[in-house]
Coordinates of C-alpha atoms and ligand atoms in Angstrom, one line a residue:
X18 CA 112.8 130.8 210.0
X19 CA 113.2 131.5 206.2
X20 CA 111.4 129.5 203.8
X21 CA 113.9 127.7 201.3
X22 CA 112.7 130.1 198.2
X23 CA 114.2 132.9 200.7
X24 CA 117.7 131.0 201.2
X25 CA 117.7 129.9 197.4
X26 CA 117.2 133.8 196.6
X27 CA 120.1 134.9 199.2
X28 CA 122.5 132.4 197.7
X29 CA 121.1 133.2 194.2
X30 CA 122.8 136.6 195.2
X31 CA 126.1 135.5 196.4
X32 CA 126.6 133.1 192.9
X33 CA 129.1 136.0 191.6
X34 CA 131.2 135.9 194.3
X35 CA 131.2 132.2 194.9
X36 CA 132.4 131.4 191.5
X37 CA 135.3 134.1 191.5
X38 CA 136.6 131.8 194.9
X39 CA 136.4 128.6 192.8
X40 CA 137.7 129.7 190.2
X41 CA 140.8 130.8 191.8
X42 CA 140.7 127.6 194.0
X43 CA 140.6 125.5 190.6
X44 CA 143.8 127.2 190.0
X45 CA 145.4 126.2 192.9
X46 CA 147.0 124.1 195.5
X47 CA 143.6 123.4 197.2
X48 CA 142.6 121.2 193.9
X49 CA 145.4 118.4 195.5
X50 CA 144.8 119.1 198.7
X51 CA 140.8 118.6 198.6
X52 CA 141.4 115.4 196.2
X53 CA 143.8 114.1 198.6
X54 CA 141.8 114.3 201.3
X55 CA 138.4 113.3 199.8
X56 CA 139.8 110.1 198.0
X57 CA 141.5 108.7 201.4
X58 CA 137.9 108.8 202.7
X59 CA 136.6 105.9 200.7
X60 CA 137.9 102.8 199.5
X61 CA 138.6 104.7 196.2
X62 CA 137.0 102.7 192.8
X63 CA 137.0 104.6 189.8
X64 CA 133.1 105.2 188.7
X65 CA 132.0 105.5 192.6
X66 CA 128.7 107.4 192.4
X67 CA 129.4 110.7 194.3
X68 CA 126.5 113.1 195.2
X69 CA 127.3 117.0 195.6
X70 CA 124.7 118.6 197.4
X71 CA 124.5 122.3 197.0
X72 CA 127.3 121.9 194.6
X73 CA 127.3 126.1 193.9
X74 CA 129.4 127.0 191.2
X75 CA 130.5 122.7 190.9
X76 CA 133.9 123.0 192.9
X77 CA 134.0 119.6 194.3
X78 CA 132.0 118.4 191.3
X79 CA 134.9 119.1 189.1
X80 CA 138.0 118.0 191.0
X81 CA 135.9 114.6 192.0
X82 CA 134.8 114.3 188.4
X83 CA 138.5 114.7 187.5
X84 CA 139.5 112.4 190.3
X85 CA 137.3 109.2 188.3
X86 CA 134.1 109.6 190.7
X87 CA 130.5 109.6 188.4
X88 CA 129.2 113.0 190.0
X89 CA 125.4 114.3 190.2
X90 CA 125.1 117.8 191.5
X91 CA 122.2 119.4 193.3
X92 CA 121.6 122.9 194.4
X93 CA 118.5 124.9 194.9
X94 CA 119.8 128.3 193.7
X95 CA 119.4 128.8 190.3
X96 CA 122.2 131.7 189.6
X97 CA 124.4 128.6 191.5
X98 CA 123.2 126.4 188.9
X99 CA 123.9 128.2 185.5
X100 CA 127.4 129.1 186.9
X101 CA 127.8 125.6 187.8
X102 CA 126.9 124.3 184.4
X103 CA 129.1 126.9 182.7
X104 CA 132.4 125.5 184.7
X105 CA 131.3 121.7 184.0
X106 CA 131.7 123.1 180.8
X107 CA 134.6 125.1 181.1
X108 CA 136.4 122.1 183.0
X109 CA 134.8 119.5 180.2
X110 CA 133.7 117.2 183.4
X111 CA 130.2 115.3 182.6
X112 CA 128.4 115.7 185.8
X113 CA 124.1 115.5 185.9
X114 CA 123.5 118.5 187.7
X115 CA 119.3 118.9 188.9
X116 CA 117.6 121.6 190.4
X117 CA 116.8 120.2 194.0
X118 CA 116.2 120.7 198.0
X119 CA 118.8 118.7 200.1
X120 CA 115.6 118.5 202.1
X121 CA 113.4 116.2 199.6
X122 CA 115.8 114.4 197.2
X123 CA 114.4 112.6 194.1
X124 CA 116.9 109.8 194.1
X125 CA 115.9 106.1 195.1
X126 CA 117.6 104.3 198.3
X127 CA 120.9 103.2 197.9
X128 CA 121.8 104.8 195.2
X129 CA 125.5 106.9 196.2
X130 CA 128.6 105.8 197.5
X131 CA 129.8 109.0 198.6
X132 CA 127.5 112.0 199.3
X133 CA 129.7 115.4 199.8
X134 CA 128.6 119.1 201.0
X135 CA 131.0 122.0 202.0
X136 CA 129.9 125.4 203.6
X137 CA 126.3 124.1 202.9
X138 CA 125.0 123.0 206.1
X139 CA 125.3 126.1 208.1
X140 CA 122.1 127.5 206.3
X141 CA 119.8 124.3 206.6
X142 CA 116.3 124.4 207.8
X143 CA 115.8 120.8 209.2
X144 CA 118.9 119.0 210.1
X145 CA 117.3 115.9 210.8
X146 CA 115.8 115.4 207.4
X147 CA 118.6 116.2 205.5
X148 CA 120.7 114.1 207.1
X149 CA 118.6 111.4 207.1
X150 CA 118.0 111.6 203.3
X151 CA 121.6 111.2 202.6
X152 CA 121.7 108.8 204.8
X153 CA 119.1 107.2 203.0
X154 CA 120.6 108.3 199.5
X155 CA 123.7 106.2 200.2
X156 CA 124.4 102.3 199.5
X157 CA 125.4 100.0 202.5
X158 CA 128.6 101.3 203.5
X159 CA 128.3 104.4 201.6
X160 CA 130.3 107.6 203.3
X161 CA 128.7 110.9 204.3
X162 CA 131.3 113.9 203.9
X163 CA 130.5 117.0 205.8
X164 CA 132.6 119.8 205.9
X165 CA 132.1 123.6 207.2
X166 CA 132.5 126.0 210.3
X167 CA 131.1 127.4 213.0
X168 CA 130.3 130.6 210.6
X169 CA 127.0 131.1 212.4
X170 CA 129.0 132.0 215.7
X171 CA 131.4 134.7 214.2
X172 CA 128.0 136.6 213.9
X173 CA 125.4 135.4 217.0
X174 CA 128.6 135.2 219.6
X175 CA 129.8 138.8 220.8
X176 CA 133.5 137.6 221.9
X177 CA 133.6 135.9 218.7
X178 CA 132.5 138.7 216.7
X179 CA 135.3 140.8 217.9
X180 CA 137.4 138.6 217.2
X181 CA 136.4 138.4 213.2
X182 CA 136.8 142.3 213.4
X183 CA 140.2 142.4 214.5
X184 CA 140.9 139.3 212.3
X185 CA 139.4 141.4 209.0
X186 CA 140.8 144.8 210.0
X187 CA 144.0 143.1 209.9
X188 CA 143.7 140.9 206.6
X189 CA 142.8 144.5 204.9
X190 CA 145.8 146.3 206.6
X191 CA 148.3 142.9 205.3
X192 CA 146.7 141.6 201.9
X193 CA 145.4 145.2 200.9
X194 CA 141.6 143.3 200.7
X195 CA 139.2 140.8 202.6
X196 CA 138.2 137.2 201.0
X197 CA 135.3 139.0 198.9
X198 CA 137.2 141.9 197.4
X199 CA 136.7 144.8 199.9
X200 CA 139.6 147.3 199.8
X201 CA 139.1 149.5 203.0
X202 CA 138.1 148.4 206.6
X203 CA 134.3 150.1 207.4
X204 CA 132.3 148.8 210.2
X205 CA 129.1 148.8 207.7
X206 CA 130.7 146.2 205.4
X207 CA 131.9 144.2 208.2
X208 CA 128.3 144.1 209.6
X209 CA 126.7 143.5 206.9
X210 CA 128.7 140.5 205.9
X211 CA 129.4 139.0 209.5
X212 CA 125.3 139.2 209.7
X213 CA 123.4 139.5 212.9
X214 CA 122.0 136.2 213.4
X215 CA 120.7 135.8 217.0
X216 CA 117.9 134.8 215.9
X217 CA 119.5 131.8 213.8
X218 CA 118.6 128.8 214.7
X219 CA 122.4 127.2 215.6
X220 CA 123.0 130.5 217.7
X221 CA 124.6 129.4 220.6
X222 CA 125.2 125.8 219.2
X223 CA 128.8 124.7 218.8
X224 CA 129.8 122.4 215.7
X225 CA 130.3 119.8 214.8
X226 CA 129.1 118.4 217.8
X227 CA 125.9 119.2 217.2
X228 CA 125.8 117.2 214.0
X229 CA 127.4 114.2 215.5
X230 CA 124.7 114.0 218.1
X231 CA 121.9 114.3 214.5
X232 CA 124.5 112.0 212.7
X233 CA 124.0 109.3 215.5
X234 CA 120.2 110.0 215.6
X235 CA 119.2 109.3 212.1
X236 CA 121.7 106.1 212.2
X237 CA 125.0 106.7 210.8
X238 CA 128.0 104.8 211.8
X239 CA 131.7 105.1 212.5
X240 CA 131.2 109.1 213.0
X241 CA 134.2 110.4 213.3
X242 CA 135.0 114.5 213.2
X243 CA 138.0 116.1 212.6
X244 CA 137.9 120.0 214.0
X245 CA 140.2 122.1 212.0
X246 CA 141.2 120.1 208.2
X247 CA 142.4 123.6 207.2
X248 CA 146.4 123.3 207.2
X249 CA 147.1 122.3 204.0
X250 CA 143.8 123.4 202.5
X251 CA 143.9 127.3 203.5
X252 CA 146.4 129.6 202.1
X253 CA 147.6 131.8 205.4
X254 CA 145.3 134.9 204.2
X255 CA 142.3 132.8 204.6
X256 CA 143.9 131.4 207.8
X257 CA 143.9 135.2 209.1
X258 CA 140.7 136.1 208.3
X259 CA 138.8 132.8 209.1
X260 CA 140.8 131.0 211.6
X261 CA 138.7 131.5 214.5
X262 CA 136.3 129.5 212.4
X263 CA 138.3 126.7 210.8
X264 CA 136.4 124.0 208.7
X265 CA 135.8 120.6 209.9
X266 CA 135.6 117.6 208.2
X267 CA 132.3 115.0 210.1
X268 CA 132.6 111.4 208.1
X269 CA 130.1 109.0 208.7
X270 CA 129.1 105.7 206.9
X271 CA 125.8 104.0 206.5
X272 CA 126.2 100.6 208.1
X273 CA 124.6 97.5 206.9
X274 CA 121.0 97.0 207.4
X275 CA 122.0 94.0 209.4
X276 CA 124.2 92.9 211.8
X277 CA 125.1 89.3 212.9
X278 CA 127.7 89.0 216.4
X279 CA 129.0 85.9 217.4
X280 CA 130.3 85.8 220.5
X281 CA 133.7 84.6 220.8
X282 CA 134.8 85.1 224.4
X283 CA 135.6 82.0 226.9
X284 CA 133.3 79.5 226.7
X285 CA 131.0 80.3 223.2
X286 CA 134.8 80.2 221.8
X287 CA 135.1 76.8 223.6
X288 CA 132.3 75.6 222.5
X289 CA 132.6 76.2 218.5
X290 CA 132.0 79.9 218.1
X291 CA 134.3 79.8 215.0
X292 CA 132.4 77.1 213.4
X293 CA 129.4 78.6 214.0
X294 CA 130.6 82.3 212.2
X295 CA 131.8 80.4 209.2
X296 CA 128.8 78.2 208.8
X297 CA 126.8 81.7 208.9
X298 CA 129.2 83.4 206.2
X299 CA 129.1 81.0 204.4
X300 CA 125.5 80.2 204.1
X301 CA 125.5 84.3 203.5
X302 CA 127.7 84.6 200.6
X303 CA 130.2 86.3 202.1
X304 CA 134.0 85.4 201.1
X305 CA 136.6 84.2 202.7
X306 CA 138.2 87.4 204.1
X307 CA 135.4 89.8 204.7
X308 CA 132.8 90.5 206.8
X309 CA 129.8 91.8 204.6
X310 CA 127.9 90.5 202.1
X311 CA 129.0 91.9 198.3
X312 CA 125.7 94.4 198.7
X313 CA 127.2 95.2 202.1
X314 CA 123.6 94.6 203.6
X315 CA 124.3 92.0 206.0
X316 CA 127.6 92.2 208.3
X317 CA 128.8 88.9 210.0
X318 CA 131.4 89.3 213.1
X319 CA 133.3 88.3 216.4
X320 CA 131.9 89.8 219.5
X321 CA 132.9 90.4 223.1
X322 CA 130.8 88.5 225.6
X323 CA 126.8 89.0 225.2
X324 CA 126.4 88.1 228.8
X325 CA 124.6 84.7 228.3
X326 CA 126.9 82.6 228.2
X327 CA 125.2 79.5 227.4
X328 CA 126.1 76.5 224.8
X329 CA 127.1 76.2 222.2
X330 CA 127.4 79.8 221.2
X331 CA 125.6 82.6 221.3
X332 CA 124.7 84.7 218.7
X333 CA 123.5 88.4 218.1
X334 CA 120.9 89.3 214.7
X335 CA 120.3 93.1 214.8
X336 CA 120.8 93.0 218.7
X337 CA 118.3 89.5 219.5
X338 CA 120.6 87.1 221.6
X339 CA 120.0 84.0 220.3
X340 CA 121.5 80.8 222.7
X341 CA 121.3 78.4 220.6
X342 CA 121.9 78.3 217.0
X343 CA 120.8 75.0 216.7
X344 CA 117.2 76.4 217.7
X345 CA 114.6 76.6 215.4
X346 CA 114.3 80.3 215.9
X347 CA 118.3 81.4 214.9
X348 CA 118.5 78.9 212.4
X349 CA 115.9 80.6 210.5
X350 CA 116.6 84.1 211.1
X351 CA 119.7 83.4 208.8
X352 CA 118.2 81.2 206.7
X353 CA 115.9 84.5 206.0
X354 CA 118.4 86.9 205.7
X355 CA 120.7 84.1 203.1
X356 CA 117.4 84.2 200.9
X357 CA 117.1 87.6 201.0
X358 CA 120.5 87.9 199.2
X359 CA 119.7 85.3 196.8
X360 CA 116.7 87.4 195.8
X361 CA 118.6 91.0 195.5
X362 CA 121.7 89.6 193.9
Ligands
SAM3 C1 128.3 128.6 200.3 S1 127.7 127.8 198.9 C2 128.8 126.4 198.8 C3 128.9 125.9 197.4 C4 129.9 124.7 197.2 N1 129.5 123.6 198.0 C5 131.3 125.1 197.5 O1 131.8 124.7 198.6 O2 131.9 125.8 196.7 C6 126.2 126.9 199.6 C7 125.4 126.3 198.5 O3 124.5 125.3 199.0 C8 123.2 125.5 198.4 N2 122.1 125.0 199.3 C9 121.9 125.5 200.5 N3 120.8 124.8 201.0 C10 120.4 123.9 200.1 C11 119.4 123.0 200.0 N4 118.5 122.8 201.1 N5 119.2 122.2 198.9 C12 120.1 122.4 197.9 N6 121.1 123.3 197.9 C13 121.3 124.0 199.0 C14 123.1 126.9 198.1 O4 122.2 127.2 197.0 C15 124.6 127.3 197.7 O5 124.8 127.1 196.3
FES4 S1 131.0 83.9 226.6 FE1 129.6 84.0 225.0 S2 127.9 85.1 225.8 FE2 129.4 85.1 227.4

């Protein structure tokens, strides 16, 4: 596997490139199109803290600086980085923008609502970690926006491969030139930029998939993918060339670090369920209305039956049945977590 100075270097090389795309993408349709998509993703506050990571030349950093997020950019290549600082810049958008591995990130716990990454996590070395770091990166009901394709496949998969041939032959013989500027069809260039990559380590793999199975691993919630985002954010040359390989989007939010069930089925409901629930909310803070504390640490709700069934209710804490909540033992659980709050508000 390549170390990361290696992958920094090859996308130190491609930085020329990159920021001729953006740029034309700042000048376009896909400015609406990404800030429409992205926004509806959160529950949209102007000054959300948003984290780019490998932010290259700053695309998303300067729409979602535009669009009222507070924006820190990372990226490990440093040819990414100076033409990245150049369009912050050129686009007058404040964003912090450090040199730093997605791998090892120098931020404290809890610190984003939003952490973003496109056409970034087809090149990473440890899946796990990164993910878990944003994970880890983002408050209490923070989102996790991933989006790319299944590039590595167009080069390790031989039906696949083809297919990209006939798909670039065909974008030079229409548009007179492929996404990166080449004029002429030659089987040379072709290879060399569809790369042979058996030897990657997602050969074979199909995404996203892959990274809902890591997603769910390293504790992300509400994962939900959708496969191909590209038809209103492609124009149709980029749909020739690359749409064997569309871009998906993978969203997934950092739950709360605790979650309270009460049951409300049959007899728990009979026996003053609802009580209960409000009793807890209320001795947690939460207002009338939701169902997570302001920090979003602790979620409170209704559950299906938790196969007890005893009186008066029972109650889940971060999956312990409690029978009882007038027992010692569930009482103080929440008593616990209620001064917990009081401490970190
Ligand atoms: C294909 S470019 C995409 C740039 C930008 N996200 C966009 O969509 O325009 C991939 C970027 O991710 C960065 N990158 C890849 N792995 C990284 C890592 N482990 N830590 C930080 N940056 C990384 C690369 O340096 C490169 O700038
Ligand atoms: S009805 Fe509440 S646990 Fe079964």
């Amino acid at each position: 596997m390549k170390s990361q100075a290696q992958i920094n270097a090859q996308w130190s090389g491609s930085a020329r490139i990159y920021d001729d795309i953006i740029q034309d993408e700042l000048a376009s349709f896909r400015v609406e199109g990404w800030t429409k998509l992205i926004r509806a993703q959160v529950d949209f506050k102007p000054g959300m803290k948003c984290l780019d990571t490998g932010c290259g030349p700053g695309f998303f950093s300067v729409i979602l600086s535009k669009a009222g997020f507070d924006v820190t950019a990372i990226d490990g290549a440093e040819k990414m980085r100076e033409k990245a600082d150049k369009n912050f810049k050129k686009y007058d958008v404040d964003v912090e923008l450090f040199d730093m591995d997605a791998h090892y990130l120098a931020f404290e716990d809890d610190t984003f609502d939003l952490v973003v990454s496109r056409n970034v996590t087809h090149a990473l070395r440890d899946y796990r970690r990164v993910y878990s770091e944003w994970r880890r990166v983002l408050k209490p009901g923070g989102v996790l926006l991933i989006f790319d394709a299944n590039w590595h496949l167009a080069w390790s998969d031989p039906d696949m491969r083809e297919e990209s041939r006939k798909r670039y032959k065909e974008c030079i013989d229409k548009y007179g030139s492929d996404y990166n500027g080449n004029t002429f069809y030659d089987d040379d260039i072709f290879d060399k930029i569809h790369k042979d990559v058996e030897e990657h380590q997602l050969a074979g793999i199909t995404r996203p998939d892959f990274d809902f199975g890591v997603m769910k691993g390293v504790g992300f919630d509400e994962i939900s993918i959708d496969r191909d985002i590209t038809k209103e954010l492609w124009d149709d040359k980029e749909k020739l060339i690359f749409g064997n390989t569309p871009m998906f989007m993978i969203r997934g939010v950092k739950g709360p670090e605790h979650l309270i069930e009460v049951c409300m089925a049959g007899c728990c409901k009979r026996n003053g369920a609802e009580k209960i629930l409000k009793a807890i909310k209320n001795k947690l803070g939460i207002e009338p209305g939701k169902n997570t504390t302001a920090d979003g640490n602790i979620k409170a709700v209704e559950s299906g039956c938790l196969w007890l069934c005893k009186q008066p209710a029972v109650i889940s804490v971060d999956g312990k049945l409690y029978t009882d909540m007038n027992q010692e033992t569930a009482v103080d659980v929440v008593e616990g977590l209620a001064a917990h709050q009081q401490n970190t508000q």
